[in-house]
């Protein structure tokens, strides 16, 4: 899409540089994405602004062309790797807020699903807001979630699914929690592009989170309700 070959990213103004990140993400140019993230941070951009305006927006554009059959899995994988490289630079900055510990969340992508960018972002933002996060990774069967809840005793269970074929698995996890009599011991938050509030309600989750910022706000509000009940 772009000719990033001899381009000196430092010569671009902010708007051009963000546009260039979108192009470089699209082209899977990891090192260029990393360099641009460093430049934007060096120009005083807040990490969250770099994340949303440069990386997340770039990935949204990739998603549109993937859907329309213009990009294919290998190209999207390269874009995803570039996105992850940019996120890795931002991660320590986003989590180093010194916020007091608010609670603990176990999060994982459900069985059959290997999408993890959104889940990782939610984990990063939750850590930044003061939550301890245990990340189970991708492709988690119900047993993995149960084991993690038993071991880590979180306040919140977060599940992510990006495919219409894998989102019903969230109900399998919640139903199993009900069968074991532990459903009400946890706040269950779900998210992922194909979900919506009605789906979350139908499967018995506590809330649907449209994005990472909503996940943080929702988690905080459930934690304050919990503390009010206890106190
Ligand atoms: Co996939 N893929 N993919 N893919 N992929 C989608 C999801 C798709 C919508 C693309 C499309 O056709 N438009 C489509 C799903 C269609 C559907 O089910 N209706 C699709 C498909 C079809 C597939 C394959 C089947 C393709 C194939 O093999 N033929 C295959 C499936 C593999 C599998 O999982 N078994 C596949 C593979 C891949 C890659 C490996 C190439 C790569 C994933 C790399 C990775 O994650 N490490 C990939 C990617 C990158 C995408 C798109 C382009 C981008 C997803 C992403 O990272 N978005 C995606 C298109 C799209 O979503 N529009 C697509 C950026 C991220 C920041 O947003 O993940 O939505 P998102 O997360 C947000 C919110 O949703 C929310 O907060 C996040 C941050 O704001 N959120 C949560 C997410 N999880 C949450 C959990 C919470 C709370 C909030 O818990 C509390």
Tab-separated table of C-alpha atoms and ligand atoms in Angstrom:
chain	number	residue	atom	x	y	z
A	1	UNK	CA	0.000	0.000	0.000
A	2	UNK	CA	2.843	2.390	0.778
A	3	UNK	CA	6.462	2.806	-0.173
A	4	UNK	CA	8.109	3.024	3.218
A	5	UNK	CA	11.548	2.159	1.805
A	6	UNK	CA	13.608	5.341	2.130
A	7	UNK	CA	11.177	7.414	4.095
A	8	UNK	CA	12.536	9.246	7.138
A	9	UNK	CA	9.625	9.022	9.582
A	10	UNK	CA	11.029	11.949	11.576
A	11	UNK	CA	10.319	14.322	8.711
A	12	UNK	CA	6.573	13.644	8.831
A	13	UNK	CA	4.217	15.787	10.853
A	14	UNK	CA	1.963	14.053	13.408
A	15	UNK	CA	-0.948	13.554	11.056
A	16	UNK	CA	1.255	12.170	8.280
A	17	UNK	CA	3.051	9.933	10.731
A	18	UNK	CA	-0.197	8.427	12.025
A	19	UNK	CA	-1.271	7.848	8.427
A	20	UNK	CA	2.110	6.196	7.818
A	21	UNK	CA	1.596	3.898	10.830
A	22	UNK	CA	-1.736	2.803	9.347
A	23	UNK	CA	0.021	2.055	6.043
A	24	UNK	CA	2.961	0.299	7.706
A	25	UNK	CA	0.643	-1.787	9.858
A	26	UNK	CA	-1.281	-2.705	6.746
A	27	UNK	CA	1.981	-3.716	5.066
A	28	UNK	CA	3.177	-5.615	8.144
A	29	UNK	CA	6.288	-3.470	8.537
A	30	UNK	CA	7.028	-4.182	12.189
A	31	UNK	CA	10.198	-2.115	12.541
A	32	UNK	CA	8.612	0.947	10.942
A	33	UNK	CA	5.608	0.665	13.262
A	34	UNK	CA	7.932	0.403	16.260
A	35	UNK	CA	9.951	3.417	15.102
A	36	UNK	CA	6.821	5.519	14.610
A	37	UNK	CA	5.500	4.606	18.051
A	38	UNK	CA	8.781	5.785	19.572
A	39	UNK	CA	8.642	9.023	17.586
A	40	UNK	CA	5.049	9.790	18.612
A	41	UNK	CA	5.894	9.125	22.260
A	42	UNK	CA	8.972	11.328	21.884
A	43	UNK	CA	6.711	14.100	20.614
A	44	UNK	CA	4.747	13.933	23.838
A	45	UNK	CA	1.810	11.817	22.692
A	46	UNK	CA	0.089	9.968	25.551
A	47	UNK	CA	0.519	6.176	25.218
A	48	UNK	CA	-3.258	5.697	25.065
A	49	UNK	CA	-3.524	8.181	22.178
A	50	UNK	CA	-0.782	6.365	20.260
A	51	UNK	CA	-2.557	3.079	20.938
A	52	UNK	CA	-6.005	4.152	19.810
A	53	UNK	CA	-5.255	6.604	16.990
A	54	UNK	CA	-2.268	4.895	15.418
A	55	UNK	CA	-2.464	1.166	16.218
A	56	UNK	CA	-6.117	0.309	16.857
A	57	UNK	CA	-7.324	2.474	13.993
A	58	UNK	CA	-4.693	0.894	11.714
A	59	UNK	CA	-5.928	-2.566	12.666
A	60	UNK	CA	-9.527	-1.502	12.014
A	61	UNK	CA	-8.550	-0.680	8.425
A	62	UNK	CA	-6.823	-4.070	8.085
A	63	UNK	CA	-10.021	-5.700	9.379
A	64	UNK	CA	-12.153	-4.033	6.710
A	65	UNK	CA	-9.923	-5.227	3.874
A	66	UNK	CA	-9.681	-8.702	5.415
A	67	UNK	CA	-13.468	-8.866	5.486
A	68	UNK	CA	-13.669	-7.688	1.876
A	69	UNK	CA	-11.204	-10.292	0.632
A	70	UNK	CA	-8.474	-7.762	-0.229
A	71	UNK	CA	-6.124	-9.019	2.503
A	72	UNK	CA	-5.594	-12.671	3.423
A	73	UNK	CA	-4.491	-14.536	6.562
A	74	UNK	CA	-0.697	-14.339	5.982
A	75	UNK	CA	-0.859	-10.570	5.470
A	76	UNK	CA	-3.153	-10.088	8.446
A	77	UNK	CA	-0.760	-12.138	10.569
A	78	UNK	CA	2.083	-9.793	9.638
A	79	UNK	CA	-0.129	-6.816	10.483
A	80	UNK	CA	-1.027	-8.445	13.815
A	81	UNK	CA	2.647	-9.006	14.618
A	82	UNK	CA	3.402	-5.354	13.861
A	83	UNK	CA	0.500	-4.308	16.059
A	84	UNK	CA	1.810	-6.496	18.883
A	85	UNK	CA	5.304	-4.998	18.520
A	86	UNK	CA	3.824	-1.512	18.881
A	87	UNK	CA	1.739	-2.624	21.861
A	88	UNK	CA	4.830	-4.105	23.528
A	89	UNK	CA	6.420	-0.635	23.574
A	90	UNK	CA	3.277	0.918	25.050
A	91	UNK	CA	2.544	-1.813	27.600
A	92	UNK	CA	4.964	-0.719	30.358
A	93	UNK	CA	3.851	2.878	29.929
A	94	UNK	CA	0.176	1.991	30.157
A	95	UNK	CA	0.565	-0.176	33.219
A	96	UNK	CA	2.987	2.101	35.137
A	97	UNK	CA	0.321	4.332	36.610
A	98	UNK	CA	0.924	3.459	40.242
A	99	UNK	CA	-2.826	3.013	40.652
A	100	UNK	CA	-3.843	1.200	43.846
A	101	UNK	CA	-4.741	-2.495	43.490
A	102	UNK	CA	-8.426	-2.682	42.666
A	103	UNK	CA	-8.951	-6.407	42.194
A	104	UNK	CA	-7.923	-9.419	40.186
A	105	UNK	CA	-9.051	-10.628	36.765
A	106	UNK	CA	-8.452	-13.877	34.925
A	107	UNK	CA	-8.854	-13.401	31.175
A	108	UNK	CA	-8.568	-15.676	28.172
A	109	UNK	CA	-9.771	-16.211	24.627
A	110	UNK	CA	-12.224	-19.106	24.357
A	111	UNK	CA	-11.669	-22.540	22.858
A	112	UNK	CA	-11.300	-22.644	19.078
A	113	UNK	CA	-10.295	-18.989	18.871
A	114	UNK	CA	-6.746	-17.725	18.470
A	115	UNK	CA	-7.420	-13.966	18.249
A	116	UNK	CA	-5.598	-12.262	21.109
A	117	UNK	CA	-4.900	-8.630	20.239
A	118	UNK	CA	-8.113	-7.295	21.767
A	119	UNK	CA	-7.755	-9.499	24.840
A	120	UNK	CA	-4.154	-8.358	25.307
A	121	UNK	CA	-5.256	-4.769	25.059
A	122	UNK	CA	-7.955	-5.294	27.666
A	123	UNK	CA	-5.372	-6.939	29.942
A	124	UNK	CA	-2.978	-4.004	29.506
A	125	UNK	CA	-5.643	-1.410	30.226
A	126	UNK	CA	-6.878	-3.343	33.257
A	127	UNK	CA	-3.345	-3.520	34.631
A	128	UNK	CA	-2.980	0.190	34.020
A	129	UNK	CA	-6.141	0.821	35.995
A	130	UNK	CA	-4.783	-1.144	38.974
A	131	UNK	CA	-6.078	-4.675	38.409
A	132	UNK	CA	-3.887	-7.731	38.729
A	133	UNK	CA	-4.347	-9.683	35.507
A	134	UNK	CA	-3.811	-13.386	34.934
A	135	UNK	CA	-3.750	-13.975	31.178
A	136	UNK	CA	-4.619	-17.501	30.071
A	137	UNK	CA	-3.810	-16.836	26.422
A	138	UNK	CA	-5.849	-18.274	23.563
A	139	UNK	CA	-7.938	-21.360	22.797
A	140	UNK	CA	-9.055	-22.045	26.372
A	141	UNK	CA	-11.347	-24.988	27.147
A	142	UNK	CA	-13.659	-24.659	30.130
A	143	UNK	CA	-11.277	-26.725	32.285
A	144	UNK	CA	-8.579	-24.056	31.916
A	145	UNK	CA	-10.913	-21.321	33.143
A	146	UNK	CA	-12.090	-23.439	36.093
A	147	UNK	CA	-8.542	-24.325	37.073
A	148	UNK	CA	-7.463	-20.669	36.891
A	149	UNK	CA	-10.410	-19.526	39.020
A	150	UNK	CA	-9.580	-22.178	41.601
A	151	UNK	CA	-5.877	-21.272	41.638
A	152	UNK	CA	-5.990	-17.482	41.381
A	153	UNK	CA	-9.305	-16.668	43.082
A	154	UNK	CA	-9.999	-13.649	40.871
A	155	UNK	CA	-12.850	-11.174	41.341
A	156	UNK	CA	-13.523	-11.102	37.625
A	157	UNK	CA	-13.511	-13.653	34.835
A	158	UNK	CA	-13.016	-12.076	31.393
A	159	UNK	CA	-13.622	-13.990	28.186
A	160	UNK	CA	-12.850	-12.909	24.635
A	161	UNK	CA	-14.173	-14.302	21.328
A	162	UNK	CA	-13.773	-12.859	17.854
A	163	UNK	CA	-15.596	-15.471	15.829
A	164	UNK	CA	-19.333	-16.083	15.557
A	165	UNK	CA	-18.462	-19.780	15.749
A	166	UNK	CA	-16.589	-19.481	19.064
A	167	UNK	CA	-18.724	-16.961	20.952
A	168	UNK	CA	-21.298	-19.622	22.011
A	169	UNK	CA	-18.500	-21.311	23.956
A	170	UNK	CA	-18.763	-18.541	26.541
A	171	UNK	CA	-22.128	-20.020	27.489
A	172	UNK	CA	-20.502	-23.421	27.978
A	173	UNK	CA	-18.142	-21.857	30.512
A	174	UNK	CA	-20.903	-19.973	32.341
A	175	UNK	CA	-23.219	-23.015	32.379
A	176	UNK	CA	-20.427	-25.139	33.807
A	177	UNK	CA	-19.831	-22.530	36.514
A	178	UNK	CA	-23.546	-22.710	37.338
A	179	UNK	CA	-23.461	-26.509	37.508
A	180	UNK	CA	-20.552	-26.330	39.932
A	181	UNK	CA	-22.336	-23.724	42.060
A	182	UNK	CA	-19.582	-21.119	41.595
A	183	UNK	CA	-21.219	-18.764	39.070
A	184	UNK	CA	-22.094	-16.117	41.648
A	185	UNK	CA	-18.606	-16.077	43.132
A	186	UNK	CA	-17.307	-14.132	40.121
A	187	UNK	CA	-18.190	-11.185	37.937
A	188	UNK	CA	-18.183	-12.460	34.358
A	189	UNK	CA	-17.334	-9.898	31.679
A	190	UNK	CA	-17.303	-10.776	27.989
A	191	UNK	CA	-16.054	-8.979	24.896
A	192	UNK	CA	-15.069	-9.323	21.259
A	193	UNK	CA	-16.180	-7.767	17.980
A	194	UNK	CA	-19.149	-10.058	17.157
A	195	UNK	CA	-20.743	-9.835	20.632
A	196	UNK	CA	-23.357	-7.413	21.902
A	197	UNK	CA	-25.271	-6.712	25.079
A	198	UNK	CA	-28.185	-8.972	24.207
A	199	UNK	CA	-25.833	-11.884	23.659
A	200	UNK	CA	-24.097	-11.255	26.994
A	201	UNK	CA	-27.452	-11.186	28.745
A	202	UNK	CA	-28.656	-14.329	26.962
A	203	UNK	CA	-25.652	-16.385	28.037
A	204	UNK	CA	-25.806	-15.164	31.640
A	205	UNK	CA	-22.712	-12.916	31.707
A	206	UNK	CA	-22.717	-9.870	33.985
A	207	UNK	CA	-21.802	-7.449	31.210
A	208	UNK	CA	-20.650	-7.010	27.640
A	209	UNK	CA	-17.651	-4.710	27.166
A	210	UNK	CA	-17.477	-2.991	23.794
A	211	UNK	CA	-13.809	-2.077	24.139
A	212	UNK	CA	-10.936	-2.016	26.594
A	213	UNK	CA	-11.903	1.333	28.115
A	214	UNK	CA	-15.440	0.069	28.744
A	215	UNK	CA	-13.992	-3.120	30.251
A	216	UNK	CA	-12.028	-1.036	32.773
A	217	UNK	CA	-15.013	1.137	33.693
A	218	UNK	CA	-17.309	-1.895	33.996
A	219	UNK	CA	-14.791	-3.790	36.130
A	220	UNK	CA	-14.337	-0.786	38.411
A	221	UNK	CA	-18.053	-0.369	38.860
A	222	UNK	CA	-18.542	-4.058	39.726
A	223	UNK	CA	-15.663	-3.851	42.212
A	224	UNK	CA	-17.132	-0.836	43.968
A	225	UNK	CA	-20.523	-2.581	44.198
A	226	UNK	CA	-18.764	-5.605	45.687
A	227	UNK	CA	-16.950	-3.461	48.253
A	228	UNK	CA	-20.169	-1.670	49.179
A	229	UNK	CA	-21.870	-5.017	49.737
A	230	UNK	CA	-19.002	-6.265	51.872
A	231	UNK	CA	-18.669	-3.039	53.826
B	1	LIG	CO1	-9.473	-13.163	12.102
B	1	LIG	N1	-11.370	-12.846	11.782
B	1	LIG	N2	-9.682	-15.002	11.463
B	1	LIG	N3	-7.528	-13.258	12.237
B	1	LIG	N4	-9.469	-11.288	12.315
B	1	LIG	C1	-11.905	-11.552	12.212
B	1	LIG	C2	-12.399	-11.621	13.659
B	1	LIG	C3	-13.062	-11.317	11.147
B	1	LIG	C4	-14.208	-10.419	11.668
B	1	LIG	C5	-12.439	-10.767	9.843
B	1	LIG	C6	-13.468	-10.516	8.787
B	1	LIG	O1	-13.853	-11.395	8.083
B	1	LIG	N5	-13.924	-9.310	8.689
B	1	LIG	C7	-13.519	-12.797	10.844
B	1	LIG	C8	-14.621	-13.345	11.760
B	1	LIG	C9	-15.947	-13.484	11.029
B	1	LIG	C10	-16.986	-14.007	11.934
B	1	LIG	O2	-16.814	-14.881	12.736
B	1	LIG	N6	-18.159	-13.448	11.764
B	1	LIG	C11	-12.200	-13.536	11.035
B	1	LIG	C12	-11.932	-14.822	10.493
B	1	LIG	C13	-13.006	-15.386	9.576
B	1	LIG	C14	-10.741	-15.526	10.769
B	1	LIG	C15	-10.348	-16.931	10.280
B	1	LIG	C16	-11.480	-17.978	10.330
B	1	LIG	C17	-9.769	-16.752	8.859
B	1	LIG	C18	-9.377	-18.019	8.175
B	1	LIG	O3	-8.584	-18.787	8.639
B	1	LIG	N7	-10.002	-18.227	7.053
B	1	LIG	C19	-9.200	-17.300	11.254
B	1	LIG	C20	-9.713	-17.972	12.536
B	1	LIG	C21	-8.605	-18.465	13.422
B	1	LIG	C22	-9.137	-18.906	14.778
B	1	LIG	O4	-9.273	-18.126	15.688
B	1	LIG	N8	-9.463	-20.200	14.897
B	1	LIG	C23	-8.667	-15.921	11.559
B	1	LIG	C24	-7.325	-15.650	11.834
B	1	LIG	C25	-6.811	-14.400	12.088
B	1	LIG	C26	-5.314	-14.114	12.210
B	1	LIG	C27	-4.520	-15.231	12.900
B	1	LIG	C28	-4.748	-13.876	10.849
B	1	LIG	C29	-5.334	-12.729	12.985
B	1	LIG	C30	-5.273	-12.880	14.515
B	1	LIG	C31	-3.911	-12.563	15.099
B	1	LIG	C32	-3.969	-12.411	16.593
B	1	LIG	O5	-4.955	-12.025	17.204
B	1	LIG	N9	-2.846	-12.726	17.200
B	1	LIG	C33	-6.726	-12.215	12.643
B	1	LIG	C34	-7.111	-10.847	12.789
B	1	LIG	C35	-6.028	-9.876	13.178
B	1	LIG	C36	-8.453	-10.418	12.574
B	1	LIG	C37	-9.009	-8.989	12.514
B	1	LIG	C38	-8.571	-8.409	11.180
B	1	LIG	C39	-8.583	-8.026	13.604
B	1	LIG	C40	-8.868	-8.481	15.029
B	1	LIG	C41	-8.171	-7.524	15.960
B	1	LIG	O6	-7.098	-7.802	16.436
B	1	LIG	N10	-8.758	-6.317	16.144
B	1	LIG	C42	-10.571	-9.248	12.628
B	1	LIG	C43	-11.412	-8.189	11.956
B	1	LIG	C44	-12.220	-7.376	12.948
B	1	LIG	O7	-12.324	-7.661	14.113
B	1	LIG	N11	-12.835	-6.367	12.440
B	1	LIG	C45	-10.677	-10.667	12.261
B	1	LIG	C46	-8.174	-5.243	16.928
B	1	LIG	C47	-8.594	-5.390	18.392
B	1	LIG	C48	-8.018	-4.215	19.173
B	1	LIG	O8	-10.011	-5.329	18.465
B	1	LIG	O9	-10.207	-7.804	18.914
B	1	LIG	O10	-12.282	-6.391	18.568
B	1	LIG	P1	-10.899	-6.519	19.071
B	1	LIG	O11	-10.910	-6.200	20.643
B	1	LIG	C49	-11.536	-5.074	21.211
B	1	LIG	C50	-13.008	-5.321	21.601
B	1	LIG	O12	-13.650	-6.305	20.841
B	1	LIG	C51	-12.964	-5.600	23.063
B	1	LIG	O13	-11.891	-4.777	23.494
B	1	LIG	C52	-10.830	-4.844	22.536
B	1	LIG	C53	-9.992	-3.626	22.636
B	1	LIG	O14	-10.721	-2.425	22.497
B	1	LIG	N12	-12.685	-6.963	23.563
B	1	LIG	C54	-12.936	-7.294	24.862
B	1	LIG	C55	-12.122	-8.033	22.970
B	1	LIG	N13	-12.004	-9.038	23.816
B	1	LIG	C56	-12.491	-8.629	25.003
B	1	LIG	C57	-12.611	-9.298	26.237
B	1	LIG	C58	-13.166	-8.604	27.308
B	1	LIG	C59	-13.607	-7.269	27.158
B	1	LIG	C60	-13.496	-6.606	25.926
B	1	LIG	O15	-13.239	-9.269	28.463
B	1	LIG	C61	-13.665	-8.639	29.584
